[in-house]
Coordinates of C-alpha atoms and ligand atoms in Angstrom, one line a residue:
X24 CA -3.8 48.8 24.3
X25 CA -2.3 45.6 25.4
X26 CA -4.4 42.2 25.0
X27 CA -3.7 39.8 27.7
X28 CA -3.2 36.4 26.1
X29 CA -5.7 33.9 27.3
X30 CA -4.8 31.5 30.1
X31 CA -4.1 28.7 27.6
X32 CA -3.2 29.5 24.1
X33 CA -0.8 28.2 21.4
X34 CA 0.9 30.4 18.9
X35 CA 2.8 29.1 15.8
X36 CA 6.2 30.6 15.1
X37 CA 8.7 29.9 12.3
X38 CA 11.1 27.8 14.4
X39 CA 9.0 26.9 17.5
X40 CA 5.6 27.5 18.9
X41 CA 4.8 28.7 22.4
X42 CA 2.2 27.2 24.6
X43 CA 0.7 28.7 27.7
X44 CA -0.6 26.3 30.2
X45 CA -1.9 27.7 33.6
X46 CA 0.0 30.9 33.0
X47 CA 3.3 29.1 32.3
X48 CA 4.9 29.5 28.8
X49 CA 6.6 26.5 27.0
X50 CA 8.5 26.5 23.8
X51 CA 7.8 23.6 21.4
X52 CA 9.8 22.9 18.3
X53 CA 8.3 23.2 14.9
X54 CA 9.3 20.6 12.3
X55 CA 9.2 21.4 8.6
X56 CA 8.9 18.6 5.9
X57 CA 10.5 18.7 2.6
X58 CA 7.4 20.0 1.0
X59 CA 7.2 22.7 3.6
X60 CA 4.4 21.1 5.7
X61 CA 4.7 22.1 9.2
X62 CA 4.2 20.2 12.7
X63 CA 4.5 21.0 16.3
X64 CA 6.6 18.5 18.0
X65 CA 4.7 17.5 21.2
X66 CA 6.7 14.6 22.0
X67 CA 8.1 16.1 25.2
X68 CA 4.8 17.8 26.1
X69 CA 3.7 15.5 28.9
X70 CA 7.3 15.4 30.4
X71 CA 7.3 19.2 30.3
X72 CA 3.9 20.1 31.3
X73 CA 1.9 16.9 32.5
X74 CA -0.6 17.4 29.6
X75 CA -1.3 15.3 26.8
X76 CA -3.2 16.2 23.6
X77 CA -6.2 14.6 22.5
X78 CA -7.3 13.9 18.9
X79 CA -9.8 11.4 18.3
X80 CA -9.3 9.7 15.0
X81 CA -5.8 11.4 14.7
X82 CA -7.2 14.0 12.4
X83 CA -4.5 16.4 13.4
X84 CA -1.7 14.1 14.4
X85 CA 1.3 13.2 12.5
X86 CA 2.5 9.8 13.9
X87 CA 5.8 9.7 12.3
X88 CA 8.2 11.3 9.8
X89 CA 8.3 9.5 6.5
X90 CA 10.2 9.7 3.3
X91 CA 7.9 7.4 1.3
X92 CA 4.7 9.3 0.0
X93 CA 3.7 13.0 0.0
X94 CA 0.0 14.0 -0.4
X95 CA -1.4 17.5 -0.5
X96 CA -5.1 17.1 0.0
X97 CA -5.9 20.6 -0.8
X98 CA -4.0 20.6 -4.1
X99 CA -4.9 17.0 -5.0
X100 CA -1.1 16.0 -5.1
X101 CA 0.1 12.6 -4.6
X102 CA 3.7 11.3 -5.2
X103 CA 5.9 8.2 -4.3
X104 CA 9.4 9.2 -3.3
X105 CA 8.9 12.3 -5.2
X106 CA 7.5 10.9 -8.5
X107 CA 3.9 12.2 -9.4
X108 CA 1.5 9.4 -9.3
X109 CA 0.3 10.4 -12.8
X110 CA 3.6 9.5 -14.3
X111 CA 4.1 6.2 -12.6
X112 CA 0.5 5.1 -13.5
X113 CA 1.1 5.9 -17.1
X114 CA 4.8 4.6 -17.5
X115 CA 5.9 2.2 -14.7
X116 CA 5.1 -1.4 -14.1
X117 CA 3.7 -2.2 -10.6
X118 CA 6.9 -4.3 -9.7
X119 CA 9.1 -1.2 -10.5
X120 CA 6.7 0.8 -8.2
X121 CA 7.1 -1.8 -5.5
X122 CA 10.8 -1.5 -5.7
X123 CA 10.7 2.3 -5.6
X124 CA 8.5 2.3 -2.6
X125 CA 10.4 -0.2 -0.7
X126 CA 14.0 0.5 -1.4
X127 CA 13.8 4.4 -2.1
X128 CA 14.7 4.8 -5.8
X129 CA 13.6 3.5 -9.2
X130 CA 15.5 0.2 -10.1
X131 CA 18.1 0.1 -12.6
X132 CA 17.8 -2.8 -15.2
X133 CA 19.9 -5.0 -13.1
X134 CA 18.2 -4.4 -9.9
X135 CA 14.7 -4.8 -11.6
X136 CA 15.7 -8.1 -13.0
X137 CA 17.0 -9.4 -9.7
X138 CA 13.8 -8.1 -7.7
X139 CA 11.5 -9.7 -10.3
X140 CA 13.2 -13.0 -10.5
X141 CA 13.3 -13.1 -6.8
X142 CA 9.8 -12.6 -6.7
X143 CA 9.0 -15.1 -9.3
X144 CA 11.0 -17.8 -7.4
X145 CA 8.7 -17.5 -4.3
X146 CA 5.3 -17.6 -6.0
X147 CA 4.5 -21.1 -4.8
X148 CA 2.9 -21.6 -1.5
X149 CA 3.2 -24.6 0.8
X150 CA 0.9 -27.4 -0.1
X151 CA -0.2 -27.7 3.6
X152 CA -1.9 -24.5 3.2
X153 CA -4.4 -25.9 1.0
X154 CA -5.8 -27.6 3.9
X155 CA -6.7 -24.3 5.4
X156 CA -8.8 -23.5 2.4
X157 CA -10.8 -26.7 2.9
X158 CA -11.6 -25.9 6.5
X159 CA -13.2 -22.3 5.5
X160 CA -16.9 -22.2 4.8
X161 CA -17.3 -21.9 1.0
X162 CA -18.9 -18.6 1.4
X163 CA -16.0 -17.2 3.4
X164 CA -15.4 -13.6 2.6
X165 CA -11.9 -13.5 0.7
X166 CA -10.6 -10.7 3.0
X167 CA -11.0 -13.0 6.1
X168 CA -9.2 -15.8 4.3
X169 CA -6.3 -13.7 3.0
X170 CA -5.7 -12.0 6.4
X171 CA -5.7 -15.4 8.2
X172 CA -3.5 -17.0 5.4
X173 CA -0.9 -14.0 5.5
X174 CA -0.7 -14.4 9.3
X175 CA -0.2 -18.2 9.0
X176 CA 2.8 -17.7 6.6
X177 CA 4.7 -16.7 9.7
X178 CA 4.4 -20.3 11.0
X179 CA 5.7 -21.7 7.8
X180 CA 8.7 -19.4 8.1
X181 CA 9.5 -19.2 11.7
X182 CA 12.7 -17.3 11.1
X183 CA 10.6 -14.3 10.3
X184 CA 9.7 -14.0 13.7
X185 CA 13.2 -13.1 14.8
X186 CA 13.3 -9.3 15.5
X187 CA 17.1 -9.3 15.3
X188 CA 17.3 -10.9 11.7
X189 CA 19.7 -9.8 9.1
X190 CA 19.0 -7.4 6.3
X191 CA 19.1 -10.3 3.8
X192 CA 16.6 -12.2 5.9
X193 CA 14.2 -9.2 6.0
X194 CA 14.5 -8.9 2.2
X195 CA 13.6 -12.6 1.8
X196 CA 10.5 -12.2 3.9
X197 CA 9.5 -9.1 1.9
X198 CA 10.0 -10.8 -1.5
X199 CA 8.1 -14.1 -0.3
X200 CA 5.2 -11.8 0.7
X201 CA 4.9 -10.1 -2.6
X202 CA 5.3 -13.3 -4.4
X203 CA 2.7 -15.3 -2.2
X204 CA 0.0 -12.9 -1.6
X205 CA -1.4 -13.0 -5.3
X206 CA -1.1 -16.7 -5.2
X207 CA -3.1 -16.9 -2.0
X208 CA -5.7 -14.2 -3.1
X209 CA -6.3 -16.2 -6.4
X210 CA -6.6 -19.5 -4.5
X211 CA -9.1 -17.9 -2.2
X212 CA -11.1 -16.9 -5.2
X213 CA -10.9 -20.6 -6.9
X214 CA -11.7 -22.1 -3.6
X215 CA -14.8 -20.0 -3.1
X216 CA -16.0 -21.0 -6.7
X217 CA -15.2 -24.7 -5.9
X218 CA -12.7 -24.7 -8.9
X219 CA -9.4 -26.3 -8.9
X220 CA -6.4 -24.2 -7.8
X221 CA -4.2 -22.9 -10.7
X222 CA -0.4 -22.9 -9.8
X223 CA 1.7 -19.9 -10.4
X224 CA 3.3 -19.7 -13.8
X225 CA 6.8 -18.4 -13.6
X226 CA 7.0 -17.4 -17.3
X227 CA 4.3 -14.5 -16.7
X228 CA 4.8 -11.2 -15.4
X229 CA 3.4 -10.4 -11.9
X230 CA 0.0 -9.1 -13.0
X231 CA -0.4 -11.7 -15.9
X232 CA 0.5 -14.4 -13.4
X233 CA -2.3 -13.2 -11.2
X234 CA -4.7 -13.0 -13.9
X235 CA -3.9 -16.4 -15.0
X236 CA -4.3 -17.9 -11.5
X237 CA -7.7 -16.0 -11.2
X238 CA -9.2 -17.0 -14.5
X239 CA -7.1 -19.9 -15.7
X240 CA -8.4 -23.5 -16.0
X241 CA -6.1 -26.5 -15.8
X242 CA -7.8 -27.8 -19.0
X243 CA -7.3 -24.8 -21.3
X244 CA -4.8 -21.9 -21.7
X245 CA -6.1 -18.6 -20.6
X246 CA -5.7 -15.7 -23.0
X247 CA -4.8 -12.5 -21.1
X248 CA -6.3 -9.6 -22.9
X249 CA -3.4 -6.8 -23.0
X250 CA -6.2 -4.0 -22.1
X251 CA -7.2 -5.9 -18.7
X252 CA -3.4 -6.5 -17.9
X253 CA -2.6 -2.8 -18.3
X254 CA -5.7 -1.6 -16.3
X255 CA -4.6 -4.0 -13.6
X256 CA -1.1 -2.6 -13.5
X257 CA -2.4 0.9 -13.4
X258 CA -4.9 0.2 -10.5
X259 CA -2.4 -1.6 -8.4
X260 CA 0.2 1.4 -8.8
X261 CA -2.7 3.8 -7.8
X262 CA -3.3 2.0 -4.6
X263 CA 0.3 1.0 -3.8
X264 CA 0.7 3.6 -1.0
X265 CA -1.2 6.5 0.7
X266 CA 0.8 7.4 3.7
X267 CA -0.4 7.1 7.2
X268 CA -4.0 5.8 6.6
X269 CA -5.9 3.5 8.7
X270 CA -4.5 0.1 7.5
X271 CA -0.8 1.5 7.0
X272 CA -0.9 3.0 10.6
X273 CA -2.1 -0.5 11.8
X274 CA 0.8 -2.1 10.1
X275 CA 3.2 0.2 11.7
X276 CA 1.7 0.0 15.2
X277 CA 1.5 -3.8 15.2
X278 CA 5.1 -4.0 13.7
X279 CA 6.2 -1.5 16.4
X280 CA 5.9 -4.2 19.0
X281 CA 8.5 -6.3 16.9
X282 CA 5.6 -8.5 15.7
X283 CA 6.9 -10.2 12.5
X284 CA 6.1 -8.8 9.1
X285 CA 3.6 -11.4 8.0
X286 CA 1.5 -10.8 11.2
X287 CA 1.7 -6.9 10.9
X288 CA 0.5 -7.1 7.2
X289 CA -2.3 -9.6 8.1
X290 CA -3.3 -6.9 10.6
X291 CA -3.2 -4.2 7.9
X292 CA -5.6 -6.4 5.7
X293 CA -8.0 -6.5 8.5
X294 CA -8.0 -2.8 8.8
X295 CA -8.3 -2.3 5.1
X296 CA -11.5 -4.7 5.0
X297 CA -13.8 -2.1 6.8
X298 CA -16.2 -0.3 4.4
X299 CA -15.0 3.2 5.4
X300 CA -11.5 2.3 4.1
X301 CA -10.7 -0.5 1.5
X302 CA -14.0 -2.1 1.7
X303 CA -15.6 1.0 0.2
X304 CA -14.9 -0.5 -3.4
X305 CA -17.4 -3.4 -2.6
X306 CA -19.8 -1.1 -0.9
X307 CA -19.9 1.3 -3.8
X308 CA -20.9 -1.3 -6.3
X309 CA -23.4 -2.8 -3.9
X310 CA -24.8 0.8 -3.3
X311 CA -24.9 1.3 -7.2
X312 CA -26.6 -2.0 -7.7
X313 CA -29.4 -1.4 -5.2
X314 CA -30.0 2.2 -6.5
X315 CA -30.5 0.6 -9.8
X316 CA -32.8 -2.1 -8.6
X317 CA -34.8 0.2 -6.3
X318 CA -35.9 2.5 -9.2
X319 CA -36.0 5.3 -6.9
X320 CA -34.6 8.7 -8.2
X321 CA -31.0 9.5 -7.4
X322 CA -32.2 12.6 -5.3
X323 CA -33.7 10.2 -2.9
X324 CA -30.4 8.6 -2.2
X325 CA -28.4 11.9 -2.1
X326 CA -31.0 13.2 0.6
X327 CA -30.8 9.9 2.5
X328 CA -26.9 10.5 2.7
X329 CA -27.5 14.0 3.9
X330 CA -30.0 13.0 6.6
X331 CA -28.2 12.8 9.9
X332 CA -30.7 10.5 11.5
X333 CA -30.0 8.0 8.7
X334 CA -26.6 6.1 8.9
X335 CA -26.6 5.8 5.2
X336 CA -23.5 7.4 3.5
X337 CA -22.7 7.9 -0.2
X338 CA -20.0 5.0 -0.4
X339 CA -16.9 6.2 -2.6
X340 CA -17.5 10.0 -1.4
X341 CA -15.3 11.8 0.8
X342 CA -11.8 11.4 2.1
X343 CA -10.0 12.2 5.3
X344 CA -7.3 14.1 3.4
X345 CA -8.5 15.2 -0.2
X346 CA -10.9 17.9 0.2
X347 CA -11.0 19.2 -3.5
X348 CA -10.4 16.0 -5.4
X349 CA -8.8 12.7 -5.1
X350 CA -6.0 12.7 -8.0
X351 CA -6.4 8.8 -8.1
X352 CA -10.0 9.1 -8.9
X353 CA -9.3 11.3 -11.9
X354 CA -7.1 8.8 -13.3
X355 CA -9.3 5.8 -12.6
X356 CA -12.3 7.7 -14.1
X357 CA -10.6 7.9 -17.3
X358 CA -9.2 4.3 -17.2
X359 CA -12.7 3.1 -16.5
X360 CA -13.9 4.8 -19.6
X361 CA -10.9 3.5 -21.6
X362 CA -11.4 -0.1 -20.2
X363 CA -15.1 -0.3 -21.0
X364 CA -14.7 1.1 -24.5
X365 CA -11.8 -1.3 -25.4
X366 CA -13.7 -4.3 -23.9
X367 CA -16.9 -3.1 -25.5
X368 CA -18.8 -3.1 -22.2
X369 CA -21.9 -0.8 -21.5
X370 CA -22.3 -1.0 -17.8
X371 CA -25.6 0.6 -16.5
X372 CA -24.0 0.8 -13.1
X373 CA -21.3 3.0 -14.8
X374 CA -24.2 5.3 -15.9
X375 CA -25.8 5.6 -12.5
X376 CA -22.3 6.3 -11.0
X377 CA -21.9 9.1 -13.2
X378 CA -25.3 10.5 -12.8
X379 CA -24.9 10.2 -9.0
X380 CA -21.6 12.0 -9.2
X381 CA -23.2 14.9 -11.1
X382 CA -26.0 15.2 -8.7
X383 CA -23.8 15.1 -5.4
X384 CA -21.4 17.6 -6.8
X385 CA -24.1 20.2 -7.4
X386 CA -25.4 19.6 -3.8
X387 CA -24.2 22.2 -1.3
X388 CA -24.0 19.6 1.4
X389 CA -21.2 17.8 -0.7
X390 CA -19.7 21.0 -1.7
X391 CA -19.4 22.6 1.8
X392 CA -17.9 19.6 3.0
X393 CA -15.7 18.9 0.4
X394 CA -16.9 15.4 -0.4
X395 CA -15.7 14.4 -3.8
X396 CA -15.7 10.8 -5.4
X397 CA -12.6 8.9 -4.1
X398 CA -10.4 6.3 -5.6
X399 CA -12.9 3.5 -4.7
X400 CA -15.9 5.2 -6.5
X401 CA -14.5 4.1 -9.9
X402 CA -12.1 1.2 -9.1
X403 CA -15.0 -1.2 -8.6
X404 CA -16.4 -0.4 -12.1
X405 CA -13.1 -1.4 -13.7
X406 CA -12.9 -4.6 -11.5
X407 CA -16.2 -5.6 -12.6
X408 CA -15.1 -4.9 -16.2
X409 CA -12.1 -7.2 -15.7
X410 CA -14.5 -10.0 -14.5
X411 CA -13.5 -10.0 -10.9
X412 CA -16.2 -10.8 -8.3
X413 CA -17.4 -8.0 -6.0
X414 CA -16.2 -9.7 -2.9
X415 CA -12.6 -9.9 -4.5
X416 CA -12.5 -6.0 -5.0
X417 CA -11.1 -5.3 -1.5
X418 CA -8.6 -8.1 -2.1
X419 CA -7.4 -6.3 -5.1
X420 CA -6.8 -3.2 -3.1
X421 CA -4.7 -5.4 -0.6
X422 CA -2.7 -6.7 -3.6
X423 CA -2.0 -3.1 -4.6
X424 CA -1.3 -1.5 -1.1
X425 CA 1.1 -4.4 -0.3
X426 CA 4.3 -2.6 -1.1
X427 CA 3.3 0.5 0.7
X428 CA 2.6 -1.4 3.8
X429 CA 6.1 -3.2 3.6
X430 CA 7.8 0.2 2.7
X431 CA 6.3 1.8 5.8
X432 CA 7.0 -1.2 8.0
X433 CA 10.6 -1.2 6.7
X434 CA 11.1 2.5 7.5
X435 CA 9.6 2.2 11.1
X436 CA 12.0 -0.7 11.7
X437 CA 15.0 1.1 10.3
X438 CA 14.1 4.4 12.2
X439 CA 14.0 2.1 15.4
X440 CA 10.5 3.8 15.9
X441 CA 9.3 3.3 19.7
X442 CA 6.2 1.0 20.3
X443 CA 2.9 2.7 19.3
X444 CA 1.1 3.4 22.6
X445 CA -1.2 6.3 22.6
X446 CA -2.4 8.0 25.9
X447 CA -6.1 8.6 26.6
X448 CA -8.3 10.9 29.0
X449 CA -10.1 8.6 31.4
X450 CA -13.6 9.5 31.7
X451 CA -15.0 6.6 33.7
X452 CA -15.9 6.0 37.4
X453 CA -13.6 7.3 40.4
X454 CA -12.1 4.7 42.6
X455 CA -14.7 2.9 44.5
X456 CA -14.9 -0.5 46.4
X457 CA -15.7 -3.9 45.4
X458 CA -19.4 -4.8 46.3
X459 CA -20.3 -8.4 47.2
X460 CA -22.8 -10.0 44.6
X461 CA -25.6 -10.2 47.0
X462 CA -25.5 -6.5 47.8
X463 CA -25.7 -5.1 44.2
Ligands
LIG530 N1 -21.8 10.6 2.5 C1 -22.4 11.5 3.3 N2 -21.8 12.4 4.1 C2 -20.5 12.3 4.4 C3 -19.7 11.2 3.7 C4 -20.4 10.5 2.8 N3 -19.8 9.6 2.2 N4 -18.4 11.4 4.1 C5 -18.5 12.5 5.1 N5 -19.7 12.9 5.2 C6 -20.1 14.0 6.2 C7 -20.1 13.6 7.6 O1 -21.4 13.2 7.8 C8 -19.6 14.8 8.3 O2 -20.7 15.7 8.3 P1 -21.0 16.8 9.5 O3 -19.6 17.8 9.4 O4 -22.3 17.5 9.2 O5 -21.0 15.9 10.7 C9 -18.8 15.5 7.2 O6 -19.0 14.8 5.9 C10 -17.1 15.0 7.7 O7 -17.1 13.7 7.6 P2 -16.4 12.8 8.6 O8 -16.7 11.5 8.8 O9 -15.9 13.6 9.9 O10 -14.9 12.7 7.9 P3 -13.7 11.7 7.9 O11 -12.5 12.4 7.6 O12 -13.7 11.2 9.5 O13 -14.1 10.5 7.1 C11 -14.4 9.1 5.3 C12 -13.6 10.2 5.8 C13 -13.6 8.5 4.0 C14 -14.3 7.8 6.2 C15 -15.9 9.5 5.0 O14 -15.9 10.4 4.0 C16 -16.8 8.3 4.6 O15 -17.2 7.5 5.3 N6 -16.8 8.1 3.3 C17 -17.5 7.0 2.6 C18 -16.6 5.7 2.6 C19 -15.6 5.7 1.6 O16 -15.8 5.9 0.4 N7 -14.4 5.4 2.0 C20 -13.2 5.2 1.0 C21 -12.2 6.1 1.2 S1 -11.0 6.3 0.0 C22 -10.2 4.6 0.1 C23 -9.2 4.5 1.2 O17 -8.1 5.0 1.1 O18 -9.6 4.1 2.3

């Protein structure tokens, strides 16, 4: 018996896929990645058939080929340039990982020294930027300040706006960004406290310098606890890249118009701010605190999250890609326990987090949908233990994600990616004539 193929269908083959549209067959190439993941290349589809594809939220769309980060959501695998995240979080420094992401390989001793020194050399920000801080309201969210400040760096370094700059100039902009973002982030915090700004200390490592600018005072030396420094290093590494997520895609799309790197990163910071993305770490702690102060049983909150007529979601649960577990959350959960123990902190919010996790993980709603705690479920608890205020949590995420954004932007520029410009399916009114206002 012969089964007629439907009028429109798509069948995958090893090297190509066939698509049948209005009875006509077209061959589309299949691309295979280095970890054997497959994609149907539809880049010529519209020219061949007149059709586009539609995929709201890009849930099934690969926007680029990339050699930076690999993740397998089903198996819970995450690696940067082939190195497993577990090994990097355990053994590397954040600066080493930044070099790896941006330049493709782990640095040797000489390369690392040059990279670290160059970054240290650029940590100061122009004194005129202080006046921007004075103009923000005292309760301004630090993510709003950071995004504005990073964009305004392009006005202090106008040569960064030239799309035809040399590799050396691009490197200089990259080093400036990595150097200045922690200074601006810490200054945003100090400004919100009404405290004097602490200038960078070039004798300190990247993470220690940041902690000193955050918590130091001009009148006394700040004693950096190695447990705090190690935890910060680990958190930054775990956040350093996550392939084509919302903020990274934003950086690539903005950069694809040849907008300068500072502005592209500023746009990425804005995208990260949302509670469904990086803003979740702040939202998690705020949620856990309201659960604690409400005194209502955890089941009430789980039921609320399941109720489709209620917009409440369990913040820190679920991920677009991870459907079994988030490998970063596994490492962070252990780090949270270690940090709290080492610092002698008993945080009731952590206990609520653990209970909530246990309740949700047994609930069929969460199990069936593959909703597990993500990286942000536990990161806020560590940041709290490190003394970082809740509003700064997403800034911490930005600090970690910076080398990933830069690496992805650099790859996009080097690949001469075309400008990002999706299509749409128009669903509005058909052509009609303008009606004079008195006749409407
Ligand atoms: N609580 C309750 N229900 C949820 C949640 C949640 N946190 N997340 C997803 N769902 C449900 C959702 O209602 C939908 O149900 P149904 O199939 O019945 O319509 C189903 O699960 C699939 O959800 P989705 O919104 O279609 O999934 P998505 O891939 O578009 O969204 C997500 C992923 C991370 C935005 C979402 O899980 C979420 O809003 N989580 C809470 C916010 C959060 O923790 N974000 C941090 C992500 S990790 C850090 C980062 O890298 O950004």
